[in-house]
PDB file of N, CA and C in Angstrom:
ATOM      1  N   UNK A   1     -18.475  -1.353  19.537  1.00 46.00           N
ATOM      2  CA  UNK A   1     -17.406  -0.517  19.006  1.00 46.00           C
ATOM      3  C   UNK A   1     -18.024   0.526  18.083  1.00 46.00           C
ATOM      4  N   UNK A   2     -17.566   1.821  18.192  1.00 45.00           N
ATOM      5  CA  UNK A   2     -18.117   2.718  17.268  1.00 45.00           C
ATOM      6  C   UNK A   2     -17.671   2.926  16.095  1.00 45.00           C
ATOM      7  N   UNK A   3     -18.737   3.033  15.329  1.00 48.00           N
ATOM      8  CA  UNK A   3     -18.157   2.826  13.588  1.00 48.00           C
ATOM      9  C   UNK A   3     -17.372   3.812  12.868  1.00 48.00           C
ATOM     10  N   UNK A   4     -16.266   3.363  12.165  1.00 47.00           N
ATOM     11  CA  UNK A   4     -14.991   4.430  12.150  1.00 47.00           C
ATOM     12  C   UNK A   4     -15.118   5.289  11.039  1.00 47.00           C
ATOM     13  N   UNK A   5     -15.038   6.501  11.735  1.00 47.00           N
ATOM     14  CA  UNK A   5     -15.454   7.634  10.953  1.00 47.00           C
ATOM     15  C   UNK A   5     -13.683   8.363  10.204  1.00 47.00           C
ATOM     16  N   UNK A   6     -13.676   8.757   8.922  1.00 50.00           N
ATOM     17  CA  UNK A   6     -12.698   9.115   8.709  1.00 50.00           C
ATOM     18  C   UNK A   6     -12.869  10.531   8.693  1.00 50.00           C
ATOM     19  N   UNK A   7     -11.436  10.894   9.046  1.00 46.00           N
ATOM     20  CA  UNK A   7     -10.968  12.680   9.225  1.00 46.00           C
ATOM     21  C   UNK A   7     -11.442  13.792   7.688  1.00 46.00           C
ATOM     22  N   UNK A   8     -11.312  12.992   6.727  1.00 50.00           N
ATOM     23  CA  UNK A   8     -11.738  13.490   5.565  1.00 50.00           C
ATOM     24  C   UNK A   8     -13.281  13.571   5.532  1.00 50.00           C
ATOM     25  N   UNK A   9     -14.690  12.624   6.185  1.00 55.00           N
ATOM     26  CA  UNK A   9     -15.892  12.980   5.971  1.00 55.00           C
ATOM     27  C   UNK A   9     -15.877  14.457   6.969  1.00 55.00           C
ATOM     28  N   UNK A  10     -15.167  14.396   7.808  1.00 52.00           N
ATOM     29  CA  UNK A  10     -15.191  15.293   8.949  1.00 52.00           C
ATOM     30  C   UNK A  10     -14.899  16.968   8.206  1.00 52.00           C
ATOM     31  N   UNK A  11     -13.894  17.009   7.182  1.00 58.00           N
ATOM     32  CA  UNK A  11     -13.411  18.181   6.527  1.00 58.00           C
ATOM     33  C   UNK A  11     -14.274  18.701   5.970  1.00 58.00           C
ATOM     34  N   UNK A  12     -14.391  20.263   6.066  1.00 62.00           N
ATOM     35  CA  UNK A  12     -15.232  21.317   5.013  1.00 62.00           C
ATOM     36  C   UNK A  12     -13.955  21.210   3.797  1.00 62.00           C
ATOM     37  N   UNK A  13     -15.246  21.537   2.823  1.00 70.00           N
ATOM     38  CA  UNK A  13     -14.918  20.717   1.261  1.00 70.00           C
ATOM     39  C   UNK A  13     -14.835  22.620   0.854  1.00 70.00           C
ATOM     40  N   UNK A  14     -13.320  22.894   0.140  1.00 71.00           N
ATOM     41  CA  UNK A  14     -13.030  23.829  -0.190  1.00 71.00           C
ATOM     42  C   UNK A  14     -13.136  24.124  -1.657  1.00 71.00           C
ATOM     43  N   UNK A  15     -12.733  25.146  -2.466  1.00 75.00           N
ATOM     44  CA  UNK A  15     -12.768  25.380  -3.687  1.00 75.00           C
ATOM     45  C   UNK A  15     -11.188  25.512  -3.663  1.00 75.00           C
ATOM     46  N   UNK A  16      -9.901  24.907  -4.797  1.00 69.00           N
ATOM     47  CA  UNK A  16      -9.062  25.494  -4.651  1.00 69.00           C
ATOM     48  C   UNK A  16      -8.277  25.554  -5.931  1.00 69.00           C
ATOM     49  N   UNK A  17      -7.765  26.184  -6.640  1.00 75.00           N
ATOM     50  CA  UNK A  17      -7.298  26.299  -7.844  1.00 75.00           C
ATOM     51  C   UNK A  17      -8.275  25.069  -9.159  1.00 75.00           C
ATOM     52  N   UNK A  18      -9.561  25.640  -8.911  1.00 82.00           N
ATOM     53  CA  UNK A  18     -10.796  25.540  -9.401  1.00 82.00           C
ATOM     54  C   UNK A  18     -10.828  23.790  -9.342  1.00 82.00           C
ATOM     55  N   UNK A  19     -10.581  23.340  -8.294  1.00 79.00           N
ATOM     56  CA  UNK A  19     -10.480  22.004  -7.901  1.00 79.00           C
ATOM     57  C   UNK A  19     -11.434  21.865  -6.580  1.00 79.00           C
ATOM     58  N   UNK A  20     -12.160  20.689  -6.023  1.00 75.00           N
ATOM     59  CA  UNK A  20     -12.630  20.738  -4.937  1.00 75.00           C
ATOM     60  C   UNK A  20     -11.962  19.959  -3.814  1.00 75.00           C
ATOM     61  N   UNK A  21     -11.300  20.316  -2.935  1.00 67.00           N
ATOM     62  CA  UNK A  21     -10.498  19.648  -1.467  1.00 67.00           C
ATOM     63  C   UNK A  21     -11.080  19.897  -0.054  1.00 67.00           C
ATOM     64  N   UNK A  22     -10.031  19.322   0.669  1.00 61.00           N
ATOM     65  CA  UNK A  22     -10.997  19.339   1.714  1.00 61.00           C
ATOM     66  C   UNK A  22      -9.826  20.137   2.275  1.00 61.00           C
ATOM     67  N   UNK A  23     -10.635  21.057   3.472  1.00 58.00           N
ATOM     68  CA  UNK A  23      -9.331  22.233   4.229  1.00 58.00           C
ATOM     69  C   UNK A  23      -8.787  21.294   5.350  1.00 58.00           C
ATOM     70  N   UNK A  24      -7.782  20.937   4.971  1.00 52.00           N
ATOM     71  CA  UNK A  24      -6.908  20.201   6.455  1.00 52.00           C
ATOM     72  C   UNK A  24      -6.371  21.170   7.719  1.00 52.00           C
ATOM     73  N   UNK A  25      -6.625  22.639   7.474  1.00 52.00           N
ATOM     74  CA  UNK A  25      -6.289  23.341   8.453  1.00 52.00           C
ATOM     75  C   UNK A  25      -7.115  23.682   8.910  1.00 52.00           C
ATOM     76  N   UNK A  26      -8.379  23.366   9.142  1.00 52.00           N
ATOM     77  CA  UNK A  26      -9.084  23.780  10.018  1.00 52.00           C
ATOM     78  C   UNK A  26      -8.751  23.006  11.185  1.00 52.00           C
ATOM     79  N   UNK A  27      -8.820  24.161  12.385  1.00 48.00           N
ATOM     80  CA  UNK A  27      -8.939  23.990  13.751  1.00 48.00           C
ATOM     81  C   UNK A  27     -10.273  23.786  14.805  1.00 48.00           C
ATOM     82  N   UNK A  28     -10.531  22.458  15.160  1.00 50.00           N
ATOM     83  CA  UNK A  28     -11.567  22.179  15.725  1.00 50.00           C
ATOM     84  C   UNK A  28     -11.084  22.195  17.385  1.00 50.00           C
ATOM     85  N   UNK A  29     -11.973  23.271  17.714  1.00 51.00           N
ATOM     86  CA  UNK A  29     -11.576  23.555  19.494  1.00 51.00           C
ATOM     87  C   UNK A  29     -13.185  22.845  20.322  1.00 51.00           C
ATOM     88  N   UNK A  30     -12.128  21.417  20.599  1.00 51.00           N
ATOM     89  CA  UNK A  30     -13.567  20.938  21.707  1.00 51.00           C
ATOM     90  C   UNK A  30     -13.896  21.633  22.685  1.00 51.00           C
ATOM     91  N   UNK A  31     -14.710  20.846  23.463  1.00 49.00           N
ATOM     92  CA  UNK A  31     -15.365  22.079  24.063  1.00 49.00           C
ATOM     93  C   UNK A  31     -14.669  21.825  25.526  1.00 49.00           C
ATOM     94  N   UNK A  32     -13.775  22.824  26.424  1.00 59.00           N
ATOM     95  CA  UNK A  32     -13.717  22.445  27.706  1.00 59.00           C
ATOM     96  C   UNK A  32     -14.091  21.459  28.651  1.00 59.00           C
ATOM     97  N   UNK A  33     -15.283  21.563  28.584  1.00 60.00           N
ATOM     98  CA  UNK A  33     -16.258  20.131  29.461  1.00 60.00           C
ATOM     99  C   UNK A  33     -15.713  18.963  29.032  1.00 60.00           C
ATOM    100  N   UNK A  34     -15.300  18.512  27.972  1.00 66.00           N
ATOM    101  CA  UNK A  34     -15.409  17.169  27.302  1.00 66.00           C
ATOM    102  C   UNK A  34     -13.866  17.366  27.901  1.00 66.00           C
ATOM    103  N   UNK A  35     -12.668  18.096  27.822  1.00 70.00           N
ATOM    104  CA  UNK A  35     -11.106  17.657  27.808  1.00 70.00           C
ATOM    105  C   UNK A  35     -10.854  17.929  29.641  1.00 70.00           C
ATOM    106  N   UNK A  36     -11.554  18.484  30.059  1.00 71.00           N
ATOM    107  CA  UNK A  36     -11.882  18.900  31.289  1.00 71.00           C
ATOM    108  C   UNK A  36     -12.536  17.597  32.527  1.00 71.00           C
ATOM    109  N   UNK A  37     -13.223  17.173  31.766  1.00 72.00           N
ATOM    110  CA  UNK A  37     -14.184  16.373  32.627  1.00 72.00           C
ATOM    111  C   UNK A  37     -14.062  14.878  32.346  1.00 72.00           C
ATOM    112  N   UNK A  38     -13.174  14.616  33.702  1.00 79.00           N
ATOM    113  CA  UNK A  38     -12.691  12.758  33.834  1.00 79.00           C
ATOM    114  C   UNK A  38     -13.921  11.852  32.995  1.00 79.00           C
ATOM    115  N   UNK A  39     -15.007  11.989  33.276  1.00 81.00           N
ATOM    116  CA  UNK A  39     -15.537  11.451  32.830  1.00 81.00           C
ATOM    117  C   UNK A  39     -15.855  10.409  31.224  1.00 81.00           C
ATOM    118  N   UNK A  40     -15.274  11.665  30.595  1.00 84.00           N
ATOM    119  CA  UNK A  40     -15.217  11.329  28.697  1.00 84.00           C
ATOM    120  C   UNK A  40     -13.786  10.682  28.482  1.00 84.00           C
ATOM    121  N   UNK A  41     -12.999  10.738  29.202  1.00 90.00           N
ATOM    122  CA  UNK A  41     -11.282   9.874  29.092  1.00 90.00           C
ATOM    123  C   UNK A  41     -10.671   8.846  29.928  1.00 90.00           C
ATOM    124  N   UNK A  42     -10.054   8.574  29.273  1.00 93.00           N
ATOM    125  CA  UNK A  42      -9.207   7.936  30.269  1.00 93.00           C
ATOM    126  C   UNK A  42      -7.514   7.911  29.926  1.00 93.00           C
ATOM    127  N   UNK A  43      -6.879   7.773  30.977  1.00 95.00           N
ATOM    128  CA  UNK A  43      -5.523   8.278  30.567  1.00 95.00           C
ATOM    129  C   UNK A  43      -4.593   6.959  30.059  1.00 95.00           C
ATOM    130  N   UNK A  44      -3.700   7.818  28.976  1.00 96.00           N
ATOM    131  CA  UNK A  44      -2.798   6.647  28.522  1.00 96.00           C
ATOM    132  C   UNK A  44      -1.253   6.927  28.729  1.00 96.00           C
ATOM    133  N   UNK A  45      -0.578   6.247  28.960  1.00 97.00           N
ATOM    134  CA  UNK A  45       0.658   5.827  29.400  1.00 97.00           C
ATOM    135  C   UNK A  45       1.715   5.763  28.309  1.00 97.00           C
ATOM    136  N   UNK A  46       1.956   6.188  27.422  1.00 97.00           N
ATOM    137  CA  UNK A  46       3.163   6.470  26.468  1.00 97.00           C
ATOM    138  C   UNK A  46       4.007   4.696  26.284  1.00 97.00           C
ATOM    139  N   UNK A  47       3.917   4.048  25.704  1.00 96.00           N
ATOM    140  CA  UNK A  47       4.889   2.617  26.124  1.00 96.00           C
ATOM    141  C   UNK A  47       5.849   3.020  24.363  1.00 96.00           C
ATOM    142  N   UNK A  48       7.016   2.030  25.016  1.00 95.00           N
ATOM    143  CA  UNK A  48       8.308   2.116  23.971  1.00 95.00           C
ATOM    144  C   UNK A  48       7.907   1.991  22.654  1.00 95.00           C
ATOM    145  N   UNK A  49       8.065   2.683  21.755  1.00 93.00           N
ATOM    146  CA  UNK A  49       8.162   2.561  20.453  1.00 93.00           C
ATOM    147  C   UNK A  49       6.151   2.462  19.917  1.00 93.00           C
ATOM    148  N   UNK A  50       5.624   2.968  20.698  1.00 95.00           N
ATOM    149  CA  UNK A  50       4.298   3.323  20.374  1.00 95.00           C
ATOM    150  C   UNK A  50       4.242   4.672  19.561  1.00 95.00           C
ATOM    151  N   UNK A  51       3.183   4.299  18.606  1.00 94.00           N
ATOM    152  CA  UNK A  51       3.062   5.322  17.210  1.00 94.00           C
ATOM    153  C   UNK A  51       1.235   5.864  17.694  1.00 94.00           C
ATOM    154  N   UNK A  52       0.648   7.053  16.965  1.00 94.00           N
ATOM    155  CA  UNK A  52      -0.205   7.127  16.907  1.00 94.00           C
ATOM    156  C   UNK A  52      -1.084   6.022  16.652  1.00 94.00           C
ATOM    157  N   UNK A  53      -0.994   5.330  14.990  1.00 94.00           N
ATOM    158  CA  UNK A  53      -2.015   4.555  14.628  1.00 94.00           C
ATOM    159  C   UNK A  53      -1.852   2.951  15.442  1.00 94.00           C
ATOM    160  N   UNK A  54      -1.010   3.032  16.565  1.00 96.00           N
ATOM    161  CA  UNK A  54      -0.780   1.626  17.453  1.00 96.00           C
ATOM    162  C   UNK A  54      -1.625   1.555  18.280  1.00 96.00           C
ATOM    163  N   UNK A  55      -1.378   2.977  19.171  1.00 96.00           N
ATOM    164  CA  UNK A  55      -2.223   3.402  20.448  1.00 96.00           C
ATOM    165  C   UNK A  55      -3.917   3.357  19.283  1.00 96.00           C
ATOM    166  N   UNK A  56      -4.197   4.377  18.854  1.00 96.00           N
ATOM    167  CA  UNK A  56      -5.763   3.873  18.239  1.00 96.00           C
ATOM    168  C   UNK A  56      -5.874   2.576  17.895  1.00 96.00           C
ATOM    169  N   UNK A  57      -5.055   1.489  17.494  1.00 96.00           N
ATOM    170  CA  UNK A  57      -5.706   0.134  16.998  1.00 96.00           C
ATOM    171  C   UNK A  57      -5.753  -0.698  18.737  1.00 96.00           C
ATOM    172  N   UNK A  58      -4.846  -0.204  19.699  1.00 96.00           N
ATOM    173  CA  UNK A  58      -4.866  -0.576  21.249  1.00 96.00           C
ATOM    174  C   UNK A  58      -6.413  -0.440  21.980  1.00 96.00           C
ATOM    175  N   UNK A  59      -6.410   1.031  20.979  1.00 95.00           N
ATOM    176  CA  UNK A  59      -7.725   1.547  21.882  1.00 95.00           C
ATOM    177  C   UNK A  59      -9.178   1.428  21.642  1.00 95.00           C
ATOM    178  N   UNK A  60      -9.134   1.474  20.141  1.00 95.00           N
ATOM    179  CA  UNK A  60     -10.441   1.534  19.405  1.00 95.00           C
ATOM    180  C   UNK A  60     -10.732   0.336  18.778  1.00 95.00           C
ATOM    181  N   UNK A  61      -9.728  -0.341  18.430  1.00 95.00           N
ATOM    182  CA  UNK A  61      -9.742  -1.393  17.437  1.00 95.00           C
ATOM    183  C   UNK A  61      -9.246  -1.296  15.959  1.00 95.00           C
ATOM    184  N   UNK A  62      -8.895   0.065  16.002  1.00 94.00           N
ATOM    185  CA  UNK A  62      -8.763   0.539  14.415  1.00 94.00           C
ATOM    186  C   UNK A  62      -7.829   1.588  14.512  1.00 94.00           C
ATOM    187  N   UNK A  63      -6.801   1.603  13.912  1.00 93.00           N
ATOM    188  CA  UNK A  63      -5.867   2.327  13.338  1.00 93.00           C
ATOM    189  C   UNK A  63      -6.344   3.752  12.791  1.00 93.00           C
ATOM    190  N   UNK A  64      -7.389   3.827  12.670  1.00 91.00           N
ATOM    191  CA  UNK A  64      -7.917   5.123  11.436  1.00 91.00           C
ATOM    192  C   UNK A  64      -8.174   6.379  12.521  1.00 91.00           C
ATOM    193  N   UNK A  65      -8.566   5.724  13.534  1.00 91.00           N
ATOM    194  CA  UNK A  65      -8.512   6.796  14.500  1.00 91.00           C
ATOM    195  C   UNK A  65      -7.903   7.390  15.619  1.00 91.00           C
ATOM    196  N   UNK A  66      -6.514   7.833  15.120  1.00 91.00           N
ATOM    197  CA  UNK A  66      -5.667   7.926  15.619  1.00 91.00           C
ATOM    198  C   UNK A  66      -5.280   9.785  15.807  1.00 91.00           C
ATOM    199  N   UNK A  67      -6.402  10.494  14.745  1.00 86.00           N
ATOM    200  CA  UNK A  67      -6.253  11.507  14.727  1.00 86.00           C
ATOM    201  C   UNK A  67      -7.134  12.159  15.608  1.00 86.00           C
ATOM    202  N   UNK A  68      -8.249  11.624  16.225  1.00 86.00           N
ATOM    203  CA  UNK A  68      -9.180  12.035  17.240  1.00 86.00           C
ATOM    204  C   UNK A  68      -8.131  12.098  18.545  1.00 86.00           C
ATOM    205  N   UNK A  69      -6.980  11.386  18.634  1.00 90.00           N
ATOM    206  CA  UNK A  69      -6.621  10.848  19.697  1.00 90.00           C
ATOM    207  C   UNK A  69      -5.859  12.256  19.880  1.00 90.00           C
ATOM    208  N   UNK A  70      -5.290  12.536  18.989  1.00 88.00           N
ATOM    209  CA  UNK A  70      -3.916  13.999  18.771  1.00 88.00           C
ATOM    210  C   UNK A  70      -4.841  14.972  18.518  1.00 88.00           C
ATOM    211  N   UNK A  71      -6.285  15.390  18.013  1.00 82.00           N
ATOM    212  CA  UNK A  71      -6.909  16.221  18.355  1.00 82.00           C
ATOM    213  C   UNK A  71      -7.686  16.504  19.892  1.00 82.00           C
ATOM    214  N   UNK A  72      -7.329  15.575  20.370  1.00 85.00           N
ATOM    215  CA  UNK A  72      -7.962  15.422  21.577  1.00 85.00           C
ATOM    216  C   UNK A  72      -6.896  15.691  22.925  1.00 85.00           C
ATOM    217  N   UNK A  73      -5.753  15.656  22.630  1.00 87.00           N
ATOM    218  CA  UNK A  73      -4.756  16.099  22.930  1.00 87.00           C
ATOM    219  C   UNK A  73      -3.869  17.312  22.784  1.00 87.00           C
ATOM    220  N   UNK A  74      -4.861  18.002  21.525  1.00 81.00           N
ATOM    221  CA  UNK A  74      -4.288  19.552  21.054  1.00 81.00           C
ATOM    222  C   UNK A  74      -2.657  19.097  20.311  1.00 81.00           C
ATOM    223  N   UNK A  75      -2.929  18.223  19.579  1.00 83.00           N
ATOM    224  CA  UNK A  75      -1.693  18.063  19.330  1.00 83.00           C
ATOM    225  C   UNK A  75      -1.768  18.248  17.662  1.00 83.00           C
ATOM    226  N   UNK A  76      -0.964  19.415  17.144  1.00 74.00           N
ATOM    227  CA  UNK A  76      -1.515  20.224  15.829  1.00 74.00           C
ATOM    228  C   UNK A  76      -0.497  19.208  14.735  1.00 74.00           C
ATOM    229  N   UNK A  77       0.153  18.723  15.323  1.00 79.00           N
ATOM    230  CA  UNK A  77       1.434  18.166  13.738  1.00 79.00           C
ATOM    231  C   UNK A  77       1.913  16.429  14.647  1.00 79.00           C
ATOM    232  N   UNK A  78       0.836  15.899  13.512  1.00 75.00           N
ATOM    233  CA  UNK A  78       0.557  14.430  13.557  1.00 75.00           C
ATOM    234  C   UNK A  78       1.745  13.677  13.288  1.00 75.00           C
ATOM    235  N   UNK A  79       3.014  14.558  13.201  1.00 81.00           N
ATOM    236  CA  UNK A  79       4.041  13.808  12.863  1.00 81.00           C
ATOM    237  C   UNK A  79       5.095  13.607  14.006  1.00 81.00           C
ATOM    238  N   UNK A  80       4.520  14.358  15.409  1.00 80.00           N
ATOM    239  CA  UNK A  80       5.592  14.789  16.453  1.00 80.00           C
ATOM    240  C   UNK A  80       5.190  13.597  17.145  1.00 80.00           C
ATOM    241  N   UNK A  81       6.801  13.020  17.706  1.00 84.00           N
ATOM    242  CA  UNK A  81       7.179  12.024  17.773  1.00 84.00           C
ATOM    243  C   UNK A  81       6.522  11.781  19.548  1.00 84.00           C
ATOM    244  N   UNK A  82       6.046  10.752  19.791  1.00 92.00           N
ATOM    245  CA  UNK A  82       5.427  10.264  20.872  1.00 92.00           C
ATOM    246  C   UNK A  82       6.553   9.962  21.990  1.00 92.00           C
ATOM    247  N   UNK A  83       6.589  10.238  23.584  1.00 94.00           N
ATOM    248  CA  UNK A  83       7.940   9.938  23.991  1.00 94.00           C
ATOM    249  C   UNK A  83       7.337   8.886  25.416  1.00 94.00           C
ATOM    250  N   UNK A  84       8.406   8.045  25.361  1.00 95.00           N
ATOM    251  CA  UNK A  84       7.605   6.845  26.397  1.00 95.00           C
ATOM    252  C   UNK A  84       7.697   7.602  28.013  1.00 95.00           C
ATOM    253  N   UNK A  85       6.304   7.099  28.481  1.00 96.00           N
ATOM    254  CA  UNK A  85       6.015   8.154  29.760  1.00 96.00           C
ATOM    255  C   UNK A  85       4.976   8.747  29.649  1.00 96.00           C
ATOM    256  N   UNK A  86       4.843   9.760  28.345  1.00 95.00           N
ATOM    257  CA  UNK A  86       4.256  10.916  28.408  1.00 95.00           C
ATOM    258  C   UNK A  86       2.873  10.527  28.579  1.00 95.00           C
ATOM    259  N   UNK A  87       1.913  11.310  29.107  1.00 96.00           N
ATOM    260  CA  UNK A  87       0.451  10.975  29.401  1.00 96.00           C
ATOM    261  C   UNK A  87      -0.837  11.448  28.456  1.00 96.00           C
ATOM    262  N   UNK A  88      -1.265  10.639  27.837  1.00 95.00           N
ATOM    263  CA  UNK A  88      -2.391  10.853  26.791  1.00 95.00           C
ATOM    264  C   UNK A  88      -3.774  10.927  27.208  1.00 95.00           C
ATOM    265  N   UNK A  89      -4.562  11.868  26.975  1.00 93.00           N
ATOM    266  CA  UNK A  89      -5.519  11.660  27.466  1.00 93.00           C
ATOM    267  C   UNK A  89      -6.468  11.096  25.913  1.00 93.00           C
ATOM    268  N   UNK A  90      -6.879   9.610  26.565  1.00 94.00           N
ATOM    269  CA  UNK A  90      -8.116   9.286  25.006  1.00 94.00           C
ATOM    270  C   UNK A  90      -9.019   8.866  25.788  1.00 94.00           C
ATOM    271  N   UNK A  91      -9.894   9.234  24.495  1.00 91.00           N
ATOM    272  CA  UNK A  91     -11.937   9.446  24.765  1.00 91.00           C
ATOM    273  C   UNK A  91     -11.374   8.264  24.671  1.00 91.00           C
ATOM    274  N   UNK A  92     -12.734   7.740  26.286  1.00 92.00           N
ATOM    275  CA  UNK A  92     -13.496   6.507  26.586  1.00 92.00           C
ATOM    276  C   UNK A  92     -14.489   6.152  24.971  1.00 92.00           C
ATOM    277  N   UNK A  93     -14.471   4.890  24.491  1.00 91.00           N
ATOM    278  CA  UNK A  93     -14.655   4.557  23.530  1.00 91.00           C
ATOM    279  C   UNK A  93     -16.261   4.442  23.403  1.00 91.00           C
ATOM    280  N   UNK A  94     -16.696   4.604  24.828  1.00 89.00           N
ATOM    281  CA  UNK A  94     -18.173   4.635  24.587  1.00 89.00           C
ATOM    282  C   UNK A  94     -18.524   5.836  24.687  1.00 89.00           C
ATOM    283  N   UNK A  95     -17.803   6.827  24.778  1.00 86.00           N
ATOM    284  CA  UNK A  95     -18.474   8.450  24.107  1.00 86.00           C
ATOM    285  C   UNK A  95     -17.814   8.949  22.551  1.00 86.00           C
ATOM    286  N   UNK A  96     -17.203   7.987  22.465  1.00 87.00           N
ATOM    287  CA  UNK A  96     -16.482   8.240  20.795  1.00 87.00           C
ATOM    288  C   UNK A  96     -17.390   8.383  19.835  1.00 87.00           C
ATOM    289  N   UNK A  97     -18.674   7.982  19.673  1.00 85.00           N
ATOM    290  CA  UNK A  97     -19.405   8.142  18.749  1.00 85.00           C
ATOM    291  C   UNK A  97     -19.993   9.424  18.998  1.00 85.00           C
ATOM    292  N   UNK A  98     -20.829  10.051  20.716  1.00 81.00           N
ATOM    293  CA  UNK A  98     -21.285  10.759  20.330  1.00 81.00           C
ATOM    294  C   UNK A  98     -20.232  11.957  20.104  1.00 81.00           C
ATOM    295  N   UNK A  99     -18.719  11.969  20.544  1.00 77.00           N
ATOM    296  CA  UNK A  99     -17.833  13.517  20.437  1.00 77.00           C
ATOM    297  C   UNK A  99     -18.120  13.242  18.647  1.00 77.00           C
ATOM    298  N   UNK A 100     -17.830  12.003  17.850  1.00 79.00           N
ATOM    299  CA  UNK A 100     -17.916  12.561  16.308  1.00 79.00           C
ATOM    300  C   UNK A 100     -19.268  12.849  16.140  1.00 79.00           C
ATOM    301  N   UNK A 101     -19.852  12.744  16.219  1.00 79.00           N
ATOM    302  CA  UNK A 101     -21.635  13.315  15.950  1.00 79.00           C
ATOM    303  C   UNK A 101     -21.557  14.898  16.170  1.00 79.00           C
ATOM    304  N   UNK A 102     -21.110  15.255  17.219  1.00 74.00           N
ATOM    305  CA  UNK A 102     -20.936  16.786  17.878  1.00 74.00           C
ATOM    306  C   UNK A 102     -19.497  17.617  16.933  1.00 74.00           C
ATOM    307  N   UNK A 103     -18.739  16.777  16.695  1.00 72.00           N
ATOM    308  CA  UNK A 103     -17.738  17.296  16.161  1.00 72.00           C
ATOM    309  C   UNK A 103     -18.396  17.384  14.367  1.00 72.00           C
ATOM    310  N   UNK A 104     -19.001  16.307  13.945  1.00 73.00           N
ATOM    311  CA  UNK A 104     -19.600  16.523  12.769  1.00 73.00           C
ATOM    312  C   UNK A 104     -20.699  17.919  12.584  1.00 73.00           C
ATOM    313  N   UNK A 105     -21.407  17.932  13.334  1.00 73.00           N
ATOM    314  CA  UNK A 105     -22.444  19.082  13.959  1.00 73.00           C
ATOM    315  C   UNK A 105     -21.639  20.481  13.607  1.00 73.00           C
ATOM    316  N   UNK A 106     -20.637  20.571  14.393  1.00 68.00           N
ATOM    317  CA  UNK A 106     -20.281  21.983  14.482  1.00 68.00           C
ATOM    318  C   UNK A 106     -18.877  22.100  13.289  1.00 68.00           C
ATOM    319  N   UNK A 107     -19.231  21.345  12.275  1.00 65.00           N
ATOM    320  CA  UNK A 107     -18.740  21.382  11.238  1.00 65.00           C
ATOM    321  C   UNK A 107     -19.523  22.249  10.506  1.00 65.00           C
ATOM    322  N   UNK A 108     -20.934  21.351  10.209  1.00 68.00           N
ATOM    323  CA  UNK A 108     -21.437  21.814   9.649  1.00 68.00           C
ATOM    324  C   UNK A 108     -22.765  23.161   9.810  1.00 68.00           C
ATOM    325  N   UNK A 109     -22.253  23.741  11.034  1.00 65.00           N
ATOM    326  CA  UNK A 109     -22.898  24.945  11.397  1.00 65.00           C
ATOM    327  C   UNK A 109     -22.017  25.765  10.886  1.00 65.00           C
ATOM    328  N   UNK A 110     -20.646  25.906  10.891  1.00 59.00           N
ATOM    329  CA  UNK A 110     -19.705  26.965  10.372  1.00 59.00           C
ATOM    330  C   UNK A 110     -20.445  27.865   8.849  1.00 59.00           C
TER     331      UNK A 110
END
């Protein structure tokens, strides 16, 4: 299982009313190949009364990563409601470590 990385180490660390935060609006655009290519996913099935942090503790083992799942999905507002049916695409759990390595990477090239 890959070791759970939180969305906050992931954030560029801002200056903001002479305080230091992290920018929650940044937009991280994976790369085609990875949302494109069967290979890195596998698809999920929407079931009744499933929440983000359900489907990640289903999938990963852990609740915490539930936001890879809705970034990985282009899905910008973590609060929009999941509808049973709908089709999810989540990273295969054995490339989960290296998309955060790559996603950490081109953090810190910005």
């Amino acid at each position: 299982m890959a070791r759970t990385t939180s969305i906050i180490s992931l954030l560029e660390e801002i200056e903001y009313n002479g305080e230091t935060a992290q920018n929650i609006f940044v937009k991280y655009k994976l790369v085609e190949e990875l949302t494109g290519n069967v290979r890195f996913f596998d698809l999920y099935t929407v079931k009744e009364n499933d929440r983000w942090d359900l489907i990640s503790n289903r999938v990963y083992g852990t609740d915490k990563l539930w936001w890879v799942i809705a970034m990985f999905n282009k899905i910008h507002d973590p609060f929009q409601e999941l509808h049973t049916e709908d089709t999810l695409k989540i990273i295969k759990p054995i490339h989960l470590q290296e998309i955060l390595i790559a996603l950490r990477r081109a953090i810190r090239a910005k």
